[in-house]
Tab-separated table of C-alpha atoms and ligand atoms in Angstrom:
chain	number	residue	atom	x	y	z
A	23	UNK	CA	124.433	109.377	138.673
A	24	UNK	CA	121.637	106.831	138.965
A	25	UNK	CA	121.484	104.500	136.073
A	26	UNK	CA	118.129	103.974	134.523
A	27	UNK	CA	116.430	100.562	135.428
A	28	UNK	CA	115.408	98.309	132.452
A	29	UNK	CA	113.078	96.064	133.116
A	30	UNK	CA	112.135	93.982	129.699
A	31	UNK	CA	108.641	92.376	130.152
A	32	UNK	CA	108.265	91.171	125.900
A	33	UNK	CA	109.663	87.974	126.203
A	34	UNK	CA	106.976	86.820	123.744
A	35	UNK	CA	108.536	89.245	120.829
A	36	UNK	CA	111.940	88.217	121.319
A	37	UNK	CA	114.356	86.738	124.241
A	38	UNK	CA	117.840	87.628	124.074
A	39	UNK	CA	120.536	84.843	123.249
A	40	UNK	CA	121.926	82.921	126.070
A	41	UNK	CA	125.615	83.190	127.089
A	42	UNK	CA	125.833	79.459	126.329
A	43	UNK	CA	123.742	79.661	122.897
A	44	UNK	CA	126.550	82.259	121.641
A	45	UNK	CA	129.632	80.717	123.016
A	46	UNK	CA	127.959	77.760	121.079
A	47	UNK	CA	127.339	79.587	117.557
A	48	UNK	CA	129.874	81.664	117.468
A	49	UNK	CA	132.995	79.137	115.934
A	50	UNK	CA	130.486	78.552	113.437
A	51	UNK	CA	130.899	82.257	111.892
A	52	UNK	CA	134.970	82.263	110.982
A	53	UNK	CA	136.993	79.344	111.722
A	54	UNK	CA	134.164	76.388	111.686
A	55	UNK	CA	132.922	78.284	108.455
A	56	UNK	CA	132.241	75.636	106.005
A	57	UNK	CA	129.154	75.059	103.794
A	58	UNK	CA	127.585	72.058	104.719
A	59	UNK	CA	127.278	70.789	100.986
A	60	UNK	CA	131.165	70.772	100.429
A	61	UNK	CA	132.515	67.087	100.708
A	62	UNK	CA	136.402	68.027	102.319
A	63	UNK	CA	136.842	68.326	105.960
A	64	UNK	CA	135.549	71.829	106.842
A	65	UNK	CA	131.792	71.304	105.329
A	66	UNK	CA	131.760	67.642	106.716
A	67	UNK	CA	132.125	69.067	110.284
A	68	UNK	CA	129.810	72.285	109.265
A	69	UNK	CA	127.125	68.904	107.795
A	70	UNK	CA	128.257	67.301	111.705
A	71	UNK	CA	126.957	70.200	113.406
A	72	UNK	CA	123.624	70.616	111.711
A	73	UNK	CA	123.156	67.011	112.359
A	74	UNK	CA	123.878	67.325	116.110
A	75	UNK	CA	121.290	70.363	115.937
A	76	UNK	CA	118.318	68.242	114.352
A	77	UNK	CA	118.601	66.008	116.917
A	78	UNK	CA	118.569	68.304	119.455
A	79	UNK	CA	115.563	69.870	118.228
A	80	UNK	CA	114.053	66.738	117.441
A	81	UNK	CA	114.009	66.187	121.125
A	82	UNK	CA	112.785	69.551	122.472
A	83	UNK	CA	109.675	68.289	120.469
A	84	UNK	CA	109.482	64.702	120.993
A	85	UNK	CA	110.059	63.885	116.952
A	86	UNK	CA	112.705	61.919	114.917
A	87	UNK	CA	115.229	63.547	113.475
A	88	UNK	CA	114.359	62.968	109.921
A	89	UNK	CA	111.285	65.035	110.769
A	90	UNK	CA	113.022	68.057	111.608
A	91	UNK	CA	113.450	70.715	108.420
A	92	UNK	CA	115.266	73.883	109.334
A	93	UNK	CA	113.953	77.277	107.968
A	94	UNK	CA	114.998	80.557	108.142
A	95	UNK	CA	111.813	81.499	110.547
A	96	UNK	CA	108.759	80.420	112.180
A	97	UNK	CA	107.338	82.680	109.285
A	98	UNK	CA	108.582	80.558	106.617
A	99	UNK	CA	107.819	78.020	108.422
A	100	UNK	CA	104.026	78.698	108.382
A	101	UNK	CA	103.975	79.902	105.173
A	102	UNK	CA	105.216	76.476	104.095
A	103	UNK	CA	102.497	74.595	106.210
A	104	UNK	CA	99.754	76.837	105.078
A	105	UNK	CA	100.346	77.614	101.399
A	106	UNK	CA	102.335	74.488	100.376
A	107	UNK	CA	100.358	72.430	102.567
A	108	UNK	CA	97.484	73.837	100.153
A	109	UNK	CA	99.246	73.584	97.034
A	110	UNK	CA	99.874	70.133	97.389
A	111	UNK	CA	96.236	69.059	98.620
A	112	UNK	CA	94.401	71.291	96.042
A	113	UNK	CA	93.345	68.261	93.891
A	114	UNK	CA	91.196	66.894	96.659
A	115	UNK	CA	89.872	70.580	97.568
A	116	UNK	CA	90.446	74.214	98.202
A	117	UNK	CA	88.896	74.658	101.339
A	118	UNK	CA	90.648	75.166	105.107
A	119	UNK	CA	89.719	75.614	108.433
A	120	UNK	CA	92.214	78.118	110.719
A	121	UNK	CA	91.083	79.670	114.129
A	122	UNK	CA	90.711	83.554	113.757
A	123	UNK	CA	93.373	84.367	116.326
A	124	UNK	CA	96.637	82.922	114.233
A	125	UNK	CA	99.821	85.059	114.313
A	126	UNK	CA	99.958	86.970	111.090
A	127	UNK	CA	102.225	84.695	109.277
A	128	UNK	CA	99.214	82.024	109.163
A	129	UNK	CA	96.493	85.043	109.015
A	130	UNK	CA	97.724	86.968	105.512
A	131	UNK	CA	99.052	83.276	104.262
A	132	UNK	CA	95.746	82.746	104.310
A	133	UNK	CA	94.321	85.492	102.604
A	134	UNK	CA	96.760	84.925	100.254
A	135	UNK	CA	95.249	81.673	99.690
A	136	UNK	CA	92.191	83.362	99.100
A	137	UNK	CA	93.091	86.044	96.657
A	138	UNK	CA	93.772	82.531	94.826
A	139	UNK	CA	90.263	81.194	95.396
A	140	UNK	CA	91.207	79.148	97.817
A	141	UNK	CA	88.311	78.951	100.752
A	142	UNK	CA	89.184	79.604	104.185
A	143	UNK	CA	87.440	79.389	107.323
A	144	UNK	CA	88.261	81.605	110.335
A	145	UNK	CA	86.866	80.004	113.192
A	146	UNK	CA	85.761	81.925	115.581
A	147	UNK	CA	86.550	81.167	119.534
A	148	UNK	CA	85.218	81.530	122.782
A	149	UNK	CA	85.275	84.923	124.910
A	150	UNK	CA	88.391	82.897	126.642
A	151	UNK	CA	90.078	83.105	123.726
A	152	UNK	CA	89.577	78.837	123.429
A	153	UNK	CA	88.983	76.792	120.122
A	154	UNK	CA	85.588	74.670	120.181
A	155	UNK	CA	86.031	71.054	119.388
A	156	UNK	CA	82.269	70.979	118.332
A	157	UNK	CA	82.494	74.295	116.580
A	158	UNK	CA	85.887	72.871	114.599
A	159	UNK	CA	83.746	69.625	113.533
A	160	UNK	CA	81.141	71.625	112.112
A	161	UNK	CA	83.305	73.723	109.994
A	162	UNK	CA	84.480	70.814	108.394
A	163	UNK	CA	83.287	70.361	104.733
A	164	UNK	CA	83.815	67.634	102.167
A	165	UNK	CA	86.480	69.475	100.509
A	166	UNK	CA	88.583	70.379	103.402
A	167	UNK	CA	92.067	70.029	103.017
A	168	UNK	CA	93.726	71.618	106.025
A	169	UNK	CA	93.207	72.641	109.392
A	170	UNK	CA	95.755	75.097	111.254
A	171	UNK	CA	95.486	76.025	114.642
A	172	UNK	CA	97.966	77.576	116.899
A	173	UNK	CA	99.050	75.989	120.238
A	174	UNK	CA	99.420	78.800	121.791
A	175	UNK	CA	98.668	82.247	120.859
A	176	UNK	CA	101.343	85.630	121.288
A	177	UNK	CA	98.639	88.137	122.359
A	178	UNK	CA	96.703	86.286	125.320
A	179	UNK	CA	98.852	83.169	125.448
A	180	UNK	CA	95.687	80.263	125.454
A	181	UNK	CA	96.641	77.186	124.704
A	182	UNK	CA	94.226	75.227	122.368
A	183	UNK	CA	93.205	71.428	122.463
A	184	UNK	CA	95.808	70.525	119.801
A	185	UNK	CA	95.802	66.857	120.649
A	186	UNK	CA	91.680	66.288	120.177
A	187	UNK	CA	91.780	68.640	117.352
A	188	UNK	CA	94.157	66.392	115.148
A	189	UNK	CA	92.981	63.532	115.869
A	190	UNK	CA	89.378	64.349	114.283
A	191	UNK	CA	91.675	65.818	111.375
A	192	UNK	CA	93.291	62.397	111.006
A	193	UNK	CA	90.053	60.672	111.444
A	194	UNK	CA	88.946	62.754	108.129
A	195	UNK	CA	92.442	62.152	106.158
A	196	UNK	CA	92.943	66.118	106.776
A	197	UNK	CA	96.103	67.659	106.716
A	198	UNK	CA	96.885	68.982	110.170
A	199	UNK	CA	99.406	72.210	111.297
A	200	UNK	CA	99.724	73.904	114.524
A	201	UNK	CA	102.151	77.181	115.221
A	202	UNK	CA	104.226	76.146	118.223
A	203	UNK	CA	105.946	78.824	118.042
A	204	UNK	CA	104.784	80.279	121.598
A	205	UNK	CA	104.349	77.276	123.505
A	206	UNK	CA	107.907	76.120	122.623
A	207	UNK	CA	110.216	76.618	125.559
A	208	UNK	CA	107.293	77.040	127.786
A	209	UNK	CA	105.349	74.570	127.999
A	210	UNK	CA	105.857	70.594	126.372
A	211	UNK	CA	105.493	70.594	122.950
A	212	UNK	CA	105.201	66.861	121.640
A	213	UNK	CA	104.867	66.798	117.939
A	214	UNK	CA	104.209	62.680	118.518
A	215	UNK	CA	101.947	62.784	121.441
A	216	UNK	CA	100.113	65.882	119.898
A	217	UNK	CA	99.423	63.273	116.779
A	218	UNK	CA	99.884	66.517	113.833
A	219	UNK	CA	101.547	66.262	110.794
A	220	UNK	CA	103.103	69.614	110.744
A	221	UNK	CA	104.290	71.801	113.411
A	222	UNK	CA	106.417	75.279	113.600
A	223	UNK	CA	108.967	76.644	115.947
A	224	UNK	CA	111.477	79.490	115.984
A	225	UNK	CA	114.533	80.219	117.831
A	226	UNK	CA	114.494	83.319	119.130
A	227	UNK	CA	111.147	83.019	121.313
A	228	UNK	CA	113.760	80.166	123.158
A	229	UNK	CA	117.031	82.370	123.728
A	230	UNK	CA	117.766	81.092	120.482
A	231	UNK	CA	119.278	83.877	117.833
A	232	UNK	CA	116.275	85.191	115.265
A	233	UNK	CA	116.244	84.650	111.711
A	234	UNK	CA	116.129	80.142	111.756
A	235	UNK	CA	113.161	78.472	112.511
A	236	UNK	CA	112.159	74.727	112.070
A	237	UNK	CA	109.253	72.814	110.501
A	238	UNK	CA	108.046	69.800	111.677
A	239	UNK	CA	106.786	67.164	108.954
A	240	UNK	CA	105.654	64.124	109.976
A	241	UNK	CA	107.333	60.915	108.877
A	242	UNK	CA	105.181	59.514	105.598
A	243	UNK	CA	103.898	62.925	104.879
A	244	UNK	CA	105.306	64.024	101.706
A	245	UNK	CA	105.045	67.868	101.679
A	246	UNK	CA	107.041	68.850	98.624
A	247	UNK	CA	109.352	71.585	98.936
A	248	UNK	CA	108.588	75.675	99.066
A	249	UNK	CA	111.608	76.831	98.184
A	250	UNK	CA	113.511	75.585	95.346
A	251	UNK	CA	117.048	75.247	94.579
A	252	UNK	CA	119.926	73.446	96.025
A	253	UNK	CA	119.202	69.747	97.939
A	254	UNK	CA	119.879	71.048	101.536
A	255	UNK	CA	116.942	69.623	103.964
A	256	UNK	CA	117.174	66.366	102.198
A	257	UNK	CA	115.779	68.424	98.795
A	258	UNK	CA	112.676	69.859	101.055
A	259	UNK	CA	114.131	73.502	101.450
A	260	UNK	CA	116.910	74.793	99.313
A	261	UNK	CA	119.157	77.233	100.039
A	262	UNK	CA	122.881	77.338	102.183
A	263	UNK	CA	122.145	76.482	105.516
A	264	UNK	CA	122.100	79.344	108.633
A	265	UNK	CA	124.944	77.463	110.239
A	266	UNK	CA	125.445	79.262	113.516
A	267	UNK	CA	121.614	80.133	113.522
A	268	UNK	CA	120.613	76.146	113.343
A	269	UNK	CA	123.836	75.581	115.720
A	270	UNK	CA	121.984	77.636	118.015
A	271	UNK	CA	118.669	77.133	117.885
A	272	UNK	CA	119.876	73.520	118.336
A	273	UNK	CA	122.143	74.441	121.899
A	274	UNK	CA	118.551	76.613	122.795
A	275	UNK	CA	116.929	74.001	122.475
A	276	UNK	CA	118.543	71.263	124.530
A	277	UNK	CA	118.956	73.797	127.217
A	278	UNK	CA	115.223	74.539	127.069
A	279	UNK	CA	114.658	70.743	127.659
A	280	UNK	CA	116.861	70.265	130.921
A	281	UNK	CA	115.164	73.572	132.339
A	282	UNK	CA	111.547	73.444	131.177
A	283	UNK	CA	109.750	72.234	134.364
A	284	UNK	CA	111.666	74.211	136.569
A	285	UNK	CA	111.217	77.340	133.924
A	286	UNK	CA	107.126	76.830	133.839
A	287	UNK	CA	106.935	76.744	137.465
A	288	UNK	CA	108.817	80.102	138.105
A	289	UNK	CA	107.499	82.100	135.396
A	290	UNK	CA	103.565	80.900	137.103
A	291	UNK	CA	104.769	81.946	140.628
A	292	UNK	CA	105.581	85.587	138.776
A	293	UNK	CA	102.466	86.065	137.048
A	294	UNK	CA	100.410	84.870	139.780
A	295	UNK	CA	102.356	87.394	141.995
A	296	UNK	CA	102.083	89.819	139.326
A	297	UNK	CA	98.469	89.310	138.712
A	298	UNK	CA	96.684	89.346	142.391
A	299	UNK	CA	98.983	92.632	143.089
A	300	UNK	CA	97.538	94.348	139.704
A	301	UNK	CA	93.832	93.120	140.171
A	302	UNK	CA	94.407	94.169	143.634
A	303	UNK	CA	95.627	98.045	143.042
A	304	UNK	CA	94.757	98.931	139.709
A	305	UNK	CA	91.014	100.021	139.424
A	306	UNK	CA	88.902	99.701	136.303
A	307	UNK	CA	91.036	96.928	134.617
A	308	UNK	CA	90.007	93.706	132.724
A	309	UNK	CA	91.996	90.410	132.185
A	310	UNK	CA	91.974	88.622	128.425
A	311	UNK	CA	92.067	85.639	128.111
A	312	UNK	CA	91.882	81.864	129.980
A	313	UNK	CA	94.006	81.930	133.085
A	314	UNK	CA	93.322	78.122	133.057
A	315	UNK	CA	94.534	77.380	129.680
A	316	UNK	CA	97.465	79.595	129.197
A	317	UNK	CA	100.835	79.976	128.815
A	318	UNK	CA	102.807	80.422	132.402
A	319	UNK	CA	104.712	83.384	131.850
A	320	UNK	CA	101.589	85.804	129.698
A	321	UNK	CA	99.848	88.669	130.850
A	322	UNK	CA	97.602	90.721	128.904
A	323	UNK	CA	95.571	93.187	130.458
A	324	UNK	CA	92.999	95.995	129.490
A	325	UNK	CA	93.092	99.311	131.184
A	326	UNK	CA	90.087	101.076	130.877
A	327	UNK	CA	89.516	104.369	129.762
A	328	UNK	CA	93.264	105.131	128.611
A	329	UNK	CA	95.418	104.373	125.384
A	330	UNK	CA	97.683	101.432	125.447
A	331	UNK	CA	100.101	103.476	123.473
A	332	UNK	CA	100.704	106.429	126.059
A	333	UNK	CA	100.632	103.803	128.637
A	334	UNK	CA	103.936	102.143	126.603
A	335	UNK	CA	105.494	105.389	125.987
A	336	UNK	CA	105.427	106.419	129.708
A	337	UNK	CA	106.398	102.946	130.907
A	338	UNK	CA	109.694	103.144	128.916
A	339	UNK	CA	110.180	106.439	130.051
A	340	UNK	CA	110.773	104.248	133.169
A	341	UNK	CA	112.566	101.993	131.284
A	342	UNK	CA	110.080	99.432	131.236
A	343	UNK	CA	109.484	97.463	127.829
A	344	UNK	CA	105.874	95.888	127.003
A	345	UNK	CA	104.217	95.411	123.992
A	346	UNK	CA	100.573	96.471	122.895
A	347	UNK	CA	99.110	93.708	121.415
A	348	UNK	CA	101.934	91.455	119.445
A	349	UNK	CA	105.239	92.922	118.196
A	350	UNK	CA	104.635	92.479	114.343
A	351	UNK	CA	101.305	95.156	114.695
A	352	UNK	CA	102.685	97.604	117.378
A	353	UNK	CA	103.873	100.090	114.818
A	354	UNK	CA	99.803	100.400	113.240
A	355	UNK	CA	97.064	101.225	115.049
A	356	UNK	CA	94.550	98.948	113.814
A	357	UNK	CA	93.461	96.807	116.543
A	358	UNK	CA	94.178	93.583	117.499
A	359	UNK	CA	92.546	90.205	115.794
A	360	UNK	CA	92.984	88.685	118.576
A	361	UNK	CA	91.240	90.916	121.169
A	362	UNK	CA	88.930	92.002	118.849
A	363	UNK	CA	88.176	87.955	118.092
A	364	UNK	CA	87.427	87.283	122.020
A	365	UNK	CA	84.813	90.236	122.103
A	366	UNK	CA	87.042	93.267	123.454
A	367	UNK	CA	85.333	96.512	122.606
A	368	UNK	CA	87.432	98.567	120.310
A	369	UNK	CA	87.763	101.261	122.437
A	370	UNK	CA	89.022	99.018	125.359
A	371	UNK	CA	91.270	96.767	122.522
A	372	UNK	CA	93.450	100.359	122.124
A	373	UNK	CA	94.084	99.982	125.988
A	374	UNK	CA	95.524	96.661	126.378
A	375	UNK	CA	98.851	95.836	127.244
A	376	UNK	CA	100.635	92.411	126.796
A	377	UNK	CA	103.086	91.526	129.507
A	378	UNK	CA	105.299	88.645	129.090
A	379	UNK	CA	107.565	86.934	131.861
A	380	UNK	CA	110.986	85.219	131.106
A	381	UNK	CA	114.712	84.053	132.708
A	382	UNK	CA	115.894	86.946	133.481
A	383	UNK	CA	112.596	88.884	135.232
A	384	UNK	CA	112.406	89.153	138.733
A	385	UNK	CA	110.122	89.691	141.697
A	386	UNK	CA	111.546	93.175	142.338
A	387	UNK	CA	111.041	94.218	138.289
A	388	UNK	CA	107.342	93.502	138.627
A	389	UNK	CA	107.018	95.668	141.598
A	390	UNK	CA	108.995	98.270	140.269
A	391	UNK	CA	106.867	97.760	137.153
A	392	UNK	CA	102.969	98.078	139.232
A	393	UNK	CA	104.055	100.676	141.355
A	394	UNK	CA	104.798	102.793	138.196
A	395	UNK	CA	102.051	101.108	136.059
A	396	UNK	CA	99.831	102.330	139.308
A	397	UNK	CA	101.238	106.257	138.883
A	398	UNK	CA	100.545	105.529	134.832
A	399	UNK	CA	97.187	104.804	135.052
A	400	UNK	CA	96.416	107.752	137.878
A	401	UNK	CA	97.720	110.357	135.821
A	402	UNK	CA	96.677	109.281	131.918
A	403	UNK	CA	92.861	108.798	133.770
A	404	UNK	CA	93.132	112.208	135.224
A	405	UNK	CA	94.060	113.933	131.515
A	406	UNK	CA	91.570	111.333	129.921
A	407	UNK	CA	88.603	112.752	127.932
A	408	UNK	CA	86.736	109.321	127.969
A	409	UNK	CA	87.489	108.856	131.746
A	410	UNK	CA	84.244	107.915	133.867
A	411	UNK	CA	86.147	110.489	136.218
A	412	UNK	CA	86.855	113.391	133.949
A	413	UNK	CA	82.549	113.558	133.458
A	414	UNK	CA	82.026	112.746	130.180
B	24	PLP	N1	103.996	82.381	115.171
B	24	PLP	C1	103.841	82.935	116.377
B	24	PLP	C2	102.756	82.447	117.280
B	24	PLP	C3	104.699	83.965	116.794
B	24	PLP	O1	104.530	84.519	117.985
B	24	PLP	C4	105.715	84.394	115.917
B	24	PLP	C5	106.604	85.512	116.294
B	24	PLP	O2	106.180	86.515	116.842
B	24	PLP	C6	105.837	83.765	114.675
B	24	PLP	C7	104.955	82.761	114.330
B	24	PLP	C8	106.878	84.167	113.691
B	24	PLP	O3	108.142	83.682	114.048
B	24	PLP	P1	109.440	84.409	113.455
B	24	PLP	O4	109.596	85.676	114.237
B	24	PLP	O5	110.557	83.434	113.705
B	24	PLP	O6	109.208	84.650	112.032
């Protein structure tokens, strides 16, 4: 019997855990068990590891050490930025500038912040999906506080000018955060060079294991702590920590140092390849997004006069995973921020699909994947009330 081909194309949801990340972790779970916090021998060489960790992710992102405050996701991690990073700067204002394309865990922090009469500005961005300089500038108020803005985004993967942006937030002694969640791994992410104060990452988007994340904070800027309880994180985030998680993210990361040129430049050759063959074959399609500015391995395409959905559901059929839009809103139907934010009609928004390259895809998976993305789009056009070719 033939076995099914799977061909995973939602690298930007999740990657799975490399061989070495696991071998790495997994002492950590029953013999190397320790908490950190104990003083005898076992929780000294638990403390050991952690430490080794930090500095390996303080490398993957050009910071110190000291910098470097595990979490226990790039969730909390924004949270932290967004809503403590408000808390704390409240008594010089209540008002913050984010772009209107951040991942959810920035988005609803945010309208949590405004449920508590906090004022925030969604900036808007270009039809390339691009943050304005100029437009940033003029959003900026007397009593701004905080500026977040992704450096790359999870739908459309465009990468924003992080660099110029902070450094007119420094110029104005405002608090600066950018979500590097997506860029980590995949393009260079340095927290230094970039000049912000605070910056989040997460280990799983790195074939890193999910549930630890990591939170930049500049040296000299005192963000107190979000969560409160033990003096783990040098009494910035309480709580026992995810030992093989942060032993892993920290193995992830140093192996997504050594590779990261040579990882760019084949996941680009693959969505060229991918790209000129679908442009190419596929009538009546639309591409969102910057090419120029843009993370290598991200794809997201509308196909016209069909639903994203039945185009997923007959692609796994064929054992082919994508995502519509990102992973946290595929379950609801309400359409994306994010296309919706670079002008996509609605109707056009429910047929876009995000494809996203990583390690393990191949030349051969993305044929397999247009030829039947080719049949897909034939046959749910043919059925299609709102087809130009069905006459209506
Ligand atoms: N920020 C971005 C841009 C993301 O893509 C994600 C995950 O999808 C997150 C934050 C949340 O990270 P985590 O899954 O570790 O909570």
């Amino acid at each position: 019997m033939e076995t099914k081909r799977q061909v995973y194309l939602d690298y930007a949801a999740t990657t799975p855990v490399k061989k070495e990340v696991l071998d790495a972790m997994l002492p950590y779970f029953s013999e190397n068990f320790g908490n950190p916090s104990s003083l005898y021998t076992v929780g000294q060489d638990a403390k050991n590891a952690i430490a080794v960790a930090r500095d390996q992710v303080a490398a993957l992102i050009g910071a110190l050490p000291q910098e470097i405050f595990f979490t226990g996701s790039g969730t909390e991690a924004d949270n932290w930025a967004m809503i403590g990073g408000a808390l704390w700067r409240q008594d010089k204002g209540r008002h913050i500038i984010a772009s209107a394309i951040e991942h959810h865990a920035l988005l609803h922090s945010g309208e949590y912040l405004e449920k508590q009469g906090f004022d925030v500005t969604w900036l808007p961005v270009t039809a390339e999906g691009l943050v304005e300089v100029e437009t940033l500038k003029a959003a900026i108020r007397e009593d701004t506080i905080l500026i977040s803005v992704m450096m790359a985004n999870n739908e459309i993967g465009t990468i924003q000018p992080i660099a110029e942006i902070a450094a007119l937030a420094k110029e104005r002694g405002i608090l600066m955060h950018t979500d590097a969640v997506q860029a980590l791994g995949n393009i260079e992410v340095d927290a230094h060079a970039l000049g912000v104060d605070l910056l989040s990452v997460s280990a799983h988007k790195i074939y890193g294991p999910k549930g630890v994340g990591a939170l930049y904070i500049r040296k000299g800027v005192r963000l107190p702590a979000y969560m409160h309880g033990g003096a783990q994180e040098a009494n910035r985030r309480a709580g026992t920590e995810n030992l093989p998680g942060i032993v892993g993210f920290g193995k992830a990361a140093e192996l997504a140092k050594a590779g990261l040129a040579e990882h760019a430049a084949r996941l680009l050759e693959l969505r060229d390849y991918f790209l000129e063959r679908v442009v190419a074959e596929i009538p009546d399609i639309r591409i969102n997004g910057s090419l120029e500015h843009r993370l290598p391995g991200n794809v997201n395409i509308t196909f016209k006069y069909i639903e994203g959905e039945a185009i997923l559901l007959l692609l796994d059929m064929a054992g082919i995973e994508v995502s519509t839009g990102s992973a946290c809103s595929s379950a609801s139907l309400s359409p994306s921020h994010v296309l919706e934010a670079i002008g996509v009609p609605v109707e056009e928004i429910h047929g876009s699909i995000r494809f996203t390259f990583g390690d393990f895809t191949t030349k051969e998976d993305l044929d397999y994947t247009i030829d039947e993305l080719k049949k897909t789009a034939a046959k749910l056009r043919a059925i299609s009330s709102v087809s130009k070719d069905s006459g209506f």
